[in-house]
Amino acid sequence: MIKRSLLLPLLLVIGGVQAQDQTSATGNPGAEIVKVDEKAKADEKAKAEADEKERAEAIKEAMNTLTTTCFGCHTGDDKTKVPENPMPQQSPVQSPSLAGQHPEYIYKQLRDFVSKDGQPIARISADMNTWGLTLLQDVALEKDVRMKTVAEFYAKQKPQLAESKNAKGSEAFMLGQKIWRAGLASKGLPACAACHGPAGKGMAAQYPALAGMFPDYTEAQMKAFRDNVRTNDPSKMMRDIAIKMTDPEIKAVADYAAGLR
Ligand code: HEC
Ligand code: HEC
């Protein structure tokens, strides 16, 4: 595909030269040049259309690859293609819901899994290093485009939201709510809402949405930040926070975030 797109402009150039040669043999070069220009423009348009079609095909093909790889662990909302819930995990770690997540965040994670400063970064499991690489196998579509396409695809899906299990008003619920909304001043713990938004929808490109996230996943990630197992947070933002938290605090806030909408 890449070869073809290189070849086409070359053919157009050669064609243009031949057309010019013909015009010099006729009596009215000016009119012929206009014609040649028009033809060149039409050819260019046809080429652009063909390229666009080719690209759409490539993207479609990439999406098909996805249905067989990513959907096993990350559901979208399309029930015809996707199991109701993430598969009983093949992985020791709960896989997150990606549906509705900020595309820039999804893309950033994929990039980190594949290569962060030249090294694939492992988080809790190495699963995503392998799966991230499957995204790059087909070189027909540039790897960056594949990752961005996947990210945008998931970002547009309607998330299947988890629920909070702690009863409203219970001690654990209140603790989670407090940490989310205000943090714990006594130990310098900032409010999660400051970066992840009051309703957990995340902010801008950098701060992921956590509302409705599977609580086991949130809990596992917090512990991974705390234990320096996950190290790809910019400026150690999450590691500096998680290190201040106890297990019950992490559990309480993970459950609270699951119930946010
Ligand atoms: C075998 C299960 C499995 C498959 C298949 C899989 N993933 Fe994952 N994915 C996981 C797990 C588990 C995590 C959490 C990894 C960790 O923190 O160690 C994860 C994390 C992610 C994250 C980070 C999300 C976040 O909120 O930080 C992204 C993005 C992602 N996967 C995208 C994909 C894409 C795209 C595919 C298909 C090419 C895919 N995954 C296939 C299990 C899987
Ligand atoms: C100073 C800003 C900031 C605050 C405050 C903050 N976070 Fe984060 N959080 C981030 C950033 C940035 C990331 C993305 C890390 C990355 O790019 O890998 C993140 C990522 C996460 C993730 C990983 C999400 C995923 O999909 O893998 C979890 C879980 C999380 N934060 C929970 C919390 C909780 C709980 C609190 C409150 C106790 C909190 N955060 C407070 C900035 C913040």
mmCIF file of C-alpha atoms and ligand atoms in Angstrom:
data_model
loop_
_atom_site.group_PDB
_atom_site.id
_atom_site.type_symbol
_atom_site.label_atom_id
_atom_site.label_comp_id
_atom_site.label_asym_id
_atom_site.label_seq_id
_atom_site.Cartn_x
_atom_site.Cartn_y
_atom_site.Cartn_z
ATOM 1 C CA MET A 1 0.000 0.000 0.000
ATOM 2 C CA ILE A 2 2.828 2.325 0.845
ATOM 3 C CA LYS A 3 4.525 1.360 -2.400
ATOM 4 C CA ARG A 4 1.413 2.144 -4.374
ATOM 5 C CA SER A 5 1.026 5.559 -2.856
ATOM 6 C CA LEU A 6 4.612 6.383 -3.791
ATOM 7 C CA LEU A 7 4.172 5.068 -7.288
ATOM 8 C CA LEU A 8 1.061 7.048 -8.110
ATOM 9 C CA PRO A 9 2.534 10.553 -7.886
ATOM 10 C CA LEU A 10 5.492 9.325 -9.918
ATOM 11 C CA LEU A 11 3.186 8.080 -12.661
ATOM 12 C CA LEU A 12 1.354 11.383 -12.586
ATOM 13 C CA VAL A 13 4.603 13.266 -13.079
ATOM 14 C CA ILE A 14 5.633 11.057 -15.996
ATOM 15 C CA GLY A 15 2.146 11.392 -17.483
ATOM 16 C CA GLY A 16 2.364 15.171 -17.131
ATOM 17 C CA VAL A 17 5.675 15.319 -18.971
ATOM 18 C CA GLN A 18 4.329 13.214 -21.824
ATOM 19 C CA ALA A 19 1.260 15.420 -22.093
ATOM 20 C CA GLN A 20 3.431 18.534 -22.250
ATOM 21 C CA ASP A 21 5.452 17.015 -25.091
ATOM 22 C CA GLN A 22 2.301 16.394 -27.084
ATOM 23 C CA THR A 23 1.064 19.953 -26.685
ATOM 24 C CA SER A 24 4.214 21.472 -28.193
ATOM 25 C CA ALA A 25 3.463 19.526 -31.402
ATOM 26 C CA THR A 26 -0.031 21.042 -31.802
ATOM 27 C CA GLY A 27 -0.905 24.516 -33.088
ATOM 28 C CA ASN A 28 -2.537 25.893 -29.929
ATOM 29 C CA PRO A 29 -0.291 25.204 -26.947
ATOM 30 C CA GLY A 30 -2.114 27.599 -24.574
ATOM 31 C CA ALA A 31 -5.487 25.841 -24.797
ATOM 32 C CA GLU A 32 -3.829 22.450 -24.567
ATOM 33 C CA ILE A 33 -1.977 23.437 -21.396
ATOM 34 C CA VAL A 34 -5.271 24.432 -19.793
ATOM 35 C CA LYS A 35 -6.630 21.019 -20.716
ATOM 36 C CA VAL A 36 -3.560 19.323 -19.320
ATOM 37 C CA ASP A 37 -3.946 21.300 -16.095
ATOM 38 C CA GLU A 38 -7.545 20.200 -15.800
ATOM 39 C CA LYS A 39 -6.616 16.623 -16.428
ATOM 40 C CA ALA A 40 -3.847 16.823 -13.832
ATOM 41 C CA LYS A 41 -6.316 18.243 -11.323
ATOM 42 C CA ALA A 42 -8.859 15.517 -12.061
ATOM 43 C CA ASP A 43 -6.137 12.872 -11.739
ATOM 44 C CA GLU A 44 -5.033 14.338 -8.439
ATOM 45 C CA LYS A 45 -8.578 14.289 -7.120
ATOM 46 C CA ALA A 46 -9.062 10.699 -8.239
ATOM 47 C CA LYS A 47 -5.825 9.763 -6.556
ATOM 48 C CA ALA A 48 -6.825 11.497 -3.318
ATOM 49 C CA GLU A 49 -10.133 9.631 -3.397
ATOM 50 C CA ALA A 50 -8.411 6.322 -4.032
ATOM 51 C CA ASP A 51 -5.978 6.990 -1.176
ATOM 52 C CA GLU A 52 -8.799 7.838 1.168
ATOM 53 C CA LYS A 53 -10.645 4.671 0.247
ATOM 54 C CA GLU A 54 -7.531 2.616 0.759
ATOM 55 C CA ARG A 55 -7.014 4.178 4.150
ATOM 56 C CA ALA A 56 -10.599 3.537 5.192
ATOM 57 C CA GLU A 57 -10.104 -0.126 4.217
ATOM 58 C CA ALA A 58 -6.900 -0.322 6.232
ATOM 59 C CA ILE A 59 -8.617 1.157 9.266
ATOM 60 C CA LYS A 60 -11.505 -1.264 8.888
ATOM 61 C CA GLU A 61 -9.053 -4.123 8.720
ATOM 62 C CA ALA A 62 -7.321 -2.849 11.853
ATOM 63 C CA MET A 63 -10.675 -2.743 13.626
ATOM 64 C CA ASN A 64 -11.270 -6.381 12.673
ATOM 65 C CA THR A 65 -7.970 -7.328 14.223
ATOM 66 C CA LEU A 66 -9.229 -5.646 17.350
ATOM 67 C CA THR A 67 -12.404 -7.623 17.667
ATOM 68 C CA THR A 68 -10.286 -10.733 17.982
ATOM 69 C CA THR A 69 -7.707 -9.349 20.370
ATOM 70 C CA CYS A 70 -8.813 -6.491 22.588
ATOM 71 C CA PHE A 71 -12.478 -7.374 23.059
ATOM 72 C CA GLY A 72 -11.619 -10.528 24.940
ATOM 73 C CA CYS A 73 -10.583 -8.418 27.897
ATOM 74 C CA HIS A 74 -11.814 -4.875 27.174
ATOM 75 C CA THR A 75 -15.447 -4.642 26.271
ATOM 76 C CA GLY A 76 -17.040 -1.972 24.198
ATOM 77 C CA ASP A 77 -20.765 -1.394 24.285
ATOM 78 C CA ASP A 78 -21.616 -3.213 21.088
ATOM 79 C CA LYS A 79 -23.349 -6.297 22.474
ATOM 80 C CA THR A 80 -23.340 -8.035 19.116
ATOM 81 C CA LYS A 81 -19.600 -8.285 19.153
ATOM 82 C CA VAL A 82 -18.747 -8.154 22.784
ATOM 83 C CA PRO A 83 -19.386 -10.336 25.780
ATOM 84 C CA GLU A 84 -21.554 -8.822 28.499
ATOM 85 C CA ASN A 85 -18.663 -8.403 30.809
ATOM 86 C CA PRO A 86 -14.922 -8.708 30.582
ATOM 87 C CA MET A 87 -13.966 -12.325 30.206
ATOM 88 C CA PRO A 88 -13.179 -14.154 33.385
ATOM 89 C CA GLN A 89 -9.730 -12.770 33.386
ATOM 90 C CA GLN A 90 -7.008 -14.677 31.653
ATOM 91 C CA SER A 91 -4.830 -12.248 33.407
ATOM 92 C CA PRO A 92 -4.136 -12.087 37.134
ATOM 93 C CA VAL A 93 -5.077 -8.420 36.924
ATOM 94 C CA GLN A 94 -8.526 -7.040 36.287
ATOM 95 C CA SER A 95 -8.558 -5.404 32.876
ATOM 96 C CA PRO A 96 -9.980 -1.910 32.809
ATOM 97 C CA SER A 97 -12.965 -0.664 30.921
ATOM 98 C CA LEU A 98 -11.682 1.538 28.110
ATOM 99 C CA ALA A 99 -15.074 2.601 26.789
ATOM 100 C CA GLY A 100 -15.602 6.338 27.158
ATOM 101 C CA GLN A 101 -12.046 6.921 28.373
ATOM 102 C CA HIS A 102 -10.204 9.966 27.012
ATOM 103 C CA PRO A 103 -8.632 8.939 23.712
ATOM 104 C CA GLU A 104 -5.383 10.753 24.482
ATOM 105 C CA TYR A 105 -5.036 8.788 27.721
ATOM 106 C CA ILE A 106 -5.704 5.433 26.007
ATOM 107 C CA TYR A 107 -3.189 6.338 23.339
ATOM 108 C CA LYS A 108 -0.606 7.367 25.917
ATOM 109 C CA GLN A 109 -0.940 4.051 27.750
ATOM 110 C CA LEU A 110 -0.618 2.060 24.540
ATOM 111 C CA ARG A 111 2.474 3.990 23.613
ATOM 112 C CA ASP A 112 3.955 3.328 27.056
ATOM 113 C CA PHE A 113 3.164 -0.397 26.839
ATOM 114 C CA VAL A 114 4.946 -0.614 23.507
ATOM 115 C CA SER A 115 7.819 1.675 24.265
ATOM 116 C CA LYS A 116 8.469 4.378 26.805
ATOM 117 C CA ASP A 117 11.839 6.018 26.219
ATOM 118 C CA GLY A 118 12.773 3.043 24.065
ATOM 119 C CA GLN A 119 11.709 0.385 26.623
ATOM 120 C CA PRO A 120 8.314 -1.285 26.877
ATOM 121 C CA ILE A 121 6.964 -0.402 30.294
ATOM 122 C CA ALA A 122 5.412 -3.235 32.288
ATOM 123 C CA ARG A 123 2.711 -2.264 34.706
ATOM 124 C CA ILE A 124 1.289 -5.063 36.840
ATOM 125 C CA SER A 125 1.285 -7.809 34.269
ATOM 126 C CA ALA A 126 3.165 -7.991 31.018
ATOM 127 C CA ASP A 127 -0.066 -8.799 29.154
ATOM 128 C CA MET A 128 -0.417 -5.440 27.566
ATOM 129 C CA ASN A 129 3.146 -5.389 26.317
ATOM 130 C CA THR A 130 2.270 -8.422 24.215
ATOM 131 C CA TRP A 131 -1.142 -7.122 23.217
ATOM 132 C CA GLY A 132 0.217 -3.696 22.490
ATOM 133 C CA LEU A 133 2.706 -5.252 20.119
ATOM 134 C CA THR A 134 -0.027 -7.121 18.264
ATOM 135 C CA LEU A 135 -1.319 -3.692 17.356
ATOM 136 C CA LEU A 136 1.864 -3.045 15.438
ATOM 137 C CA GLN A 137 2.103 -6.305 13.575
ATOM 138 C CA ASP A 138 0.435 -5.136 10.413
ATOM 139 C CA VAL A 139 2.691 -2.445 9.031
ATOM 140 C CA ALA A 140 0.182 -1.572 6.323
ATOM 141 C CA LEU A 141 -1.120 1.029 8.698
ATOM 142 C CA GLU A 142 1.466 3.048 10.579
ATOM 143 C CA LYS A 143 1.701 1.985 14.201
ATOM 144 C CA ASP A 144 0.806 5.395 15.529
ATOM 145 C CA VAL A 145 -2.331 5.467 13.420
ATOM 146 C CA ARG A 146 -3.311 2.016 14.662
ATOM 147 C CA MET A 147 -2.926 3.069 18.266
ATOM 148 C CA LYS A 148 -4.832 6.297 17.698
ATOM 149 C CA THR A 149 -7.603 4.504 15.827
ATOM 150 C CA VAL A 150 -8.053 2.035 18.658
ATOM 151 C CA ALA A 151 -7.985 4.830 21.201
ATOM 152 C CA GLU A 152 -10.621 6.804 19.342
ATOM 153 C CA PHE A 153 -12.725 3.704 18.818
ATOM 154 C CA TYR A 154 -12.853 2.910 22.521
ATOM 155 C CA ALA A 155 -13.317 6.530 23.530
ATOM 156 C CA LYS A 156 -16.547 6.614 21.516
ATOM 157 C CA GLN A 157 -18.036 3.473 23.082
ATOM 158 C CA LYS A 158 -20.590 3.768 25.811
ATOM 159 C CA PRO A 159 -19.005 2.428 28.980
ATOM 160 C CA GLN A 160 -20.451 -0.433 30.979
ATOM 161 C CA LEU A 161 -20.243 1.110 34.391
ATOM 162 C CA ALA A 162 -19.499 -0.676 37.629
ATOM 163 C CA GLU A 163 -21.396 0.065 40.842
ATOM 164 C CA SER A 164 -20.355 1.024 44.324
ATOM 165 C CA LYS A 165 -20.845 -1.887 46.717
ATOM 166 C CA ASN A 166 -20.611 0.062 49.963
ATOM 167 C CA ALA A 167 -23.987 1.223 51.229
ATOM 168 C CA LYS A 168 -24.461 4.994 51.027
ATOM 169 C CA GLY A 169 -23.736 6.513 54.409
ATOM 170 C CA SER A 170 -21.691 3.510 55.593
ATOM 171 C CA GLU A 171 -18.327 4.199 57.169
ATOM 172 C CA ALA A 172 -16.389 2.946 54.135
ATOM 173 C CA PHE A 173 -18.588 4.959 51.774
ATOM 174 C CA MET A 174 -18.054 8.153 53.774
ATOM 175 C CA LEU A 175 -14.299 7.575 53.878
ATOM 176 C CA GLY A 176 -14.186 7.073 50.107
ATOM 177 C CA GLN A 177 -16.279 10.152 49.517
ATOM 178 C CA LYS A 178 -14.091 12.244 51.794
ATOM 179 C CA ILE A 179 -10.895 11.143 50.073
ATOM 180 C CA TRP A 180 -12.424 11.735 46.665
ATOM 181 C CA ARG A 181 -13.858 15.160 47.390
ATOM 182 C CA ALA A 182 -11.482 16.661 49.921
ATOM 183 C CA GLY A 183 -8.519 14.369 50.439
ATOM 184 C CA LEU A 184 -7.094 13.814 53.906
ATOM 185 C CA ALA A 185 -5.519 17.033 55.101
ATOM 186 C CA SER A 186 -3.950 15.304 58.126
ATOM 187 C CA LYS A 187 -1.556 13.414 55.854
ATOM 188 C CA GLY A 188 -1.356 15.838 52.975
ATOM 189 C CA LEU A 189 -3.425 13.641 50.677
ATOM 190 C CA PRO A 190 -5.003 15.738 47.909
ATOM 191 C CA ALA A 191 -8.569 15.258 46.704
ATOM 192 C CA CYS A 192 -8.838 12.848 43.798
ATOM 193 C CA ALA A 193 -11.445 15.216 42.368
ATOM 194 C CA ALA A 194 -8.777 17.885 41.923
ATOM 195 C CA CYS A 195 -7.350 15.963 38.982
ATOM 196 C CA HIS A 196 -9.958 13.360 38.073
ATOM 197 C CA GLY A 197 -12.904 15.762 38.289
ATOM 198 C CA PRO A 198 -15.717 15.959 40.847
ATOM 199 C CA ALA A 199 -17.754 13.355 38.934
ATOM 200 C CA GLY A 200 -14.723 11.253 38.025
ATOM 201 C CA LYS A 201 -14.909 12.093 34.344
ATOM 202 C CA GLY A 202 -11.239 12.963 34.187
ATOM 203 C CA MET A 203 -9.847 16.146 32.749
ATOM 204 C CA ALA A 204 -8.284 17.232 29.535
ATOM 205 C CA ALA A 205 -6.025 14.637 28.012
ATOM 206 C CA GLN A 206 -3.840 13.750 30.950
ATOM 207 C CA TYR A 207 -6.202 12.736 33.732
ATOM 208 C CA PRO A 208 -8.157 9.545 33.095
ATOM 209 C CA ALA A 209 -11.830 9.096 33.886
ATOM 210 C CA LEU A 210 -12.390 6.819 36.881
ATOM 211 C CA ALA A 211 -16.180 7.026 37.253
ATOM 212 C CA GLY A 212 -17.716 3.567 36.998
ATOM 213 C CA MET A 213 -14.292 1.896 36.765
ATOM 214 C CA PHE A 214 -14.150 -1.673 38.114
ATOM 215 C CA PRO A 215 -13.135 -1.183 41.759
ATOM 216 C CA ASP A 216 -10.739 -4.126 41.693
ATOM 217 C CA TYR A 217 -8.903 -2.471 38.844
ATOM 218 C CA THR A 218 -8.676 0.914 40.559
ATOM 219 C CA GLU A 219 -7.495 -0.751 43.751
ATOM 220 C CA ALA A 220 -4.848 -2.795 41.924
ATOM 221 C CA GLN A 221 -3.539 0.270 40.103
ATOM 222 C CA MET A 222 -3.339 2.312 43.325
ATOM 223 C CA LYS A 223 -1.317 -0.442 44.966
ATOM 224 C CA ALA A 224 0.875 -0.704 41.882
ATOM 225 C CA PHE A 225 1.591 3.036 42.071
ATOM 226 C CA ARG A 226 2.253 2.744 45.789
ATOM 227 C CA ASP A 227 4.640 -0.187 45.362
ATOM 228 C CA ASN A 228 6.463 1.426 42.463
ATOM 229 C CA VAL A 229 5.269 -1.344 40.159
ATOM 230 C CA ARG A 230 3.499 1.114 37.879
ATOM 231 C CA THR A 231 5.861 3.949 37.149
ATOM 232 C CA ASN A 232 4.540 5.677 34.051
ATOM 233 C CA ASP A 233 2.612 8.474 35.778
ATOM 234 C CA PRO A 234 4.005 11.849 34.731
ATOM 235 C CA SER A 235 5.963 13.656 37.486
ATOM 236 C CA LYS A 236 5.224 10.738 39.877
ATOM 237 C CA MET A 237 1.828 12.302 40.410
ATOM 238 C CA MET A 238 0.056 9.087 41.353
ATOM 239 C CA ARG A 239 2.995 7.457 43.129
ATOM 240 C CA ASP A 240 3.291 10.447 45.466
ATOM 241 C CA ILE A 241 -0.396 10.129 46.295
ATOM 242 C CA ALA A 242 -0.688 6.369 46.637
ATOM 243 C CA ILE A 243 2.282 6.171 48.970
ATOM 244 C CA LYS A 244 0.295 8.114 51.549
ATOM 245 C CA MET A 245 -2.625 5.697 51.514
ATOM 246 C CA THR A 246 -3.477 2.617 53.572
ATOM 247 C CA ASP A 247 -5.164 -0.470 52.103
ATOM 248 C CA PRO A 248 -8.611 0.377 53.574
ATOM 249 C CA GLU A 249 -8.373 3.931 52.242
ATOM 250 C CA ILE A 250 -7.533 2.662 48.773
ATOM 251 C CA LYS A 251 -10.384 0.157 48.881
ATOM 252 C CA ALA A 252 -12.857 2.781 50.070
ATOM 253 C CA VAL A 253 -11.986 5.315 47.387
ATOM 254 C CA ALA A 254 -11.923 2.653 44.637
ATOM 255 C CA ASP A 255 -15.432 1.617 45.618
ATOM 256 C CA TYR A 256 -16.593 5.233 45.753
ATOM 257 C CA ALA A 257 -15.194 5.961 42.273
ATOM 258 C CA ALA A 258 -17.011 2.903 40.894
ATOM 259 C CA GLY A 259 -20.309 4.513 41.894
ATOM 260 C CA LEU A 260 -19.569 7.943 40.431
ATOM 261 C CA ARG A 261 -21.453 9.117 37.331
HETATM 262 C C1 HEC B 1 -5.609 -10.952 28.055
HETATM 263 C C2 HEC B 1 -6.369 -9.782 28.386
HETATM 264 C C3 HEC B 1 -6.104 -8.497 27.580
HETATM 265 C C4 HEC B 1 -6.153 -8.301 26.225
HETATM 266 C C5 HEC B 1 -6.440 -9.308 25.143
HETATM 267 C C6 HEC B 1 -5.933 -6.894 26.011
HETATM 268 N N1 HEC B 1 -5.757 -6.261 27.216
HETATM 269 FE FE1 HEC B 1 -5.447 -4.284 27.511
HETATM 270 N N2 HEC B 1 -5.252 -4.600 29.515
HETATM 271 C C7 HEC B 1 -5.325 -5.827 30.139
HETATM 272 C C8 HEC B 1 -4.927 -5.717 31.530
HETATM 273 C C9 HEC B 1 -4.852 -6.845 32.531
HETATM 274 C C10 HEC B 1 -4.611 -4.343 31.742
HETATM 275 C C11 HEC B 1 -4.069 -3.719 33.006
HETATM 276 C C12 HEC B 1 -2.587 -3.940 32.876
HETATM 277 C C13 HEC B 1 -1.749 -3.577 34.076
HETATM 278 O O1 HEC B 1 -1.998 -2.559 34.705
HETATM 279 O O2 HEC B 1 -0.807 -4.315 34.318
HETATM 280 C C14 HEC B 1 -4.833 -3.668 30.454
HETATM 281 C C15 HEC B 1 -4.665 -2.321 30.237
HETATM 282 C C16 HEC B 1 -4.896 -1.689 29.040
HETATM 283 C C17 HEC B 1 -4.822 -0.260 28.837
HETATM 284 C C18 HEC B 1 -4.537 0.797 29.894
HETATM 285 C C19 HEC B 1 -5.843 1.327 30.383
HETATM 286 C C20 HEC B 1 -5.782 2.240 31.547
HETATM 287 O O3 HEC B 1 -6.863 2.645 32.007
HETATM 288 O O4 HEC B 1 -4.696 2.576 32.007
HETATM 289 C C21 HEC B 1 -5.100 -0.016 27.529
HETATM 290 C C22 HEC B 1 -5.151 1.316 26.822
HETATM 291 C C23 HEC B 1 -5.343 -1.314 26.892
HETATM 292 N N3 HEC B 1 -5.215 -2.302 27.833
HETATM 293 C C24 HEC B 1 -5.654 -1.483 25.560
HETATM 294 C C25 HEC B 1 -5.772 -2.721 24.926
HETATM 295 C C26 HEC B 1 -5.905 -2.909 23.499
HETATM 296 C C27 HEC B 1 -5.999 -1.783 22.488
HETATM 297 C C28 HEC B 1 -5.950 -4.248 23.272
HETATM 298 C C29 HEC B 1 -6.029 -4.971 21.935
HETATM 299 C C30 HEC B 1 -4.909 -4.779 21.051
HETATM 300 C C31 HEC B 1 -5.863 -4.909 24.558
HETATM 301 N N4 HEC B 1 -5.744 -3.940 25.530
HETATM 302 C C32 HEC B 1 -5.905 -6.276 24.760
HETATM 303 C C33 HEC B 1 -5.714 -6.995 29.558
HETATM 304 C C34 HEC B 1 -5.841 -7.222 28.194
HETATM 305 C C1 HEC B 2 -2.251 15.811 40.933
HETATM 306 C C2 HEC B 2 -3.204 15.174 40.074
HETATM 307 C C3 HEC B 2 -3.800 13.863 40.527
HETATM 308 C C4 HEC B 2 -4.483 13.605 41.709
HETATM 309 C C5 HEC B 2 -4.735 14.554 42.860
HETATM 310 C C6 HEC B 2 -4.929 12.236 41.618
HETATM 311 N N1 HEC B 2 -4.539 11.687 40.428
HETATM 312 FE FE1 HEC B 2 -4.886 9.790 39.805
HETATM 313 N N2 HEC B 2 -3.880 10.129 38.072
HETATM 314 C C7 HEC B 2 -3.267 11.313 37.752
HETATM 315 C C8 HEC B 2 -2.615 11.161 36.467
HETATM 316 C C9 HEC B 2 -1.830 12.215 35.720
HETATM 317 C C10 HEC B 2 -2.861 9.842 36.036
HETATM 318 C C11 HEC B 2 -2.402 9.196 34.713
HETATM 319 C C12 HEC B 2 -1.117 8.430 34.876
HETATM 320 C C13 HEC B 2 -0.564 7.946 33.546
HETATM 321 O O1 HEC B 2 -0.483 8.743 32.609
HETATM 322 O O2 HEC B 2 -0.227 6.765 33.443
HETATM 323 C C14 HEC B 2 -3.650 9.220 37.082
HETATM 324 C C15 HEC B 2 -4.074 7.897 37.039
HETATM 325 C C16 HEC B 2 -4.806 7.293 38.026
HETATM 326 C C17 HEC B 2 -5.236 5.918 38.002
HETATM 327 C C18 HEC B 2 -4.978 4.922 36.893
HETATM 328 C C19 HEC B 2 -6.187 4.864 36.012
HETATM 329 C C20 HEC B 2 -6.125 3.855 34.925
HETATM 330 O O3 HEC B 2 -7.047 3.844 34.106
HETATM 331 O O4 HEC B 2 -5.191 3.065 34.881
HETATM 332 C C21 HEC B 2 -5.960 5.711 39.151
HETATM 333 C C22 HEC B 2 -6.625 4.410 39.564
HETATM 334 C C23 HEC B 2 -5.968 6.943 39.889
HETATM 335 N N3 HEC B 2 -5.255 7.892 39.197
HETATM 336 C C24 HEC B 2 -6.619 7.112 41.100
HETATM 337 C C25 HEC B 2 -6.562 8.276 41.853
HETATM 338 C C26 HEC B 2 -7.173 8.392 43.162
HETATM 339 C C27 HEC B 2 -7.960 7.322 43.857
HETATM 340 C C28 HEC B 2 -6.865 9.657 43.617
HETATM 341 C C29 HEC B 2 -7.165 10.262 44.958
HETATM 342 C C30 HEC B 2 -6.684 9.535 46.102
HETATM 343 C C31 HEC B 2 -6.098 10.311 42.556
HETATM 344 N N4 HEC B 2 -5.936 9.434 41.511
HETATM 345 C C32 HEC B 2 -5.625 11.601 42.620
HETATM 346 C C33 HEC B 2 -3.271 12.471 38.494
HETATM 347 C C34 HEC B 2 -3.847 12.633 39.736
#
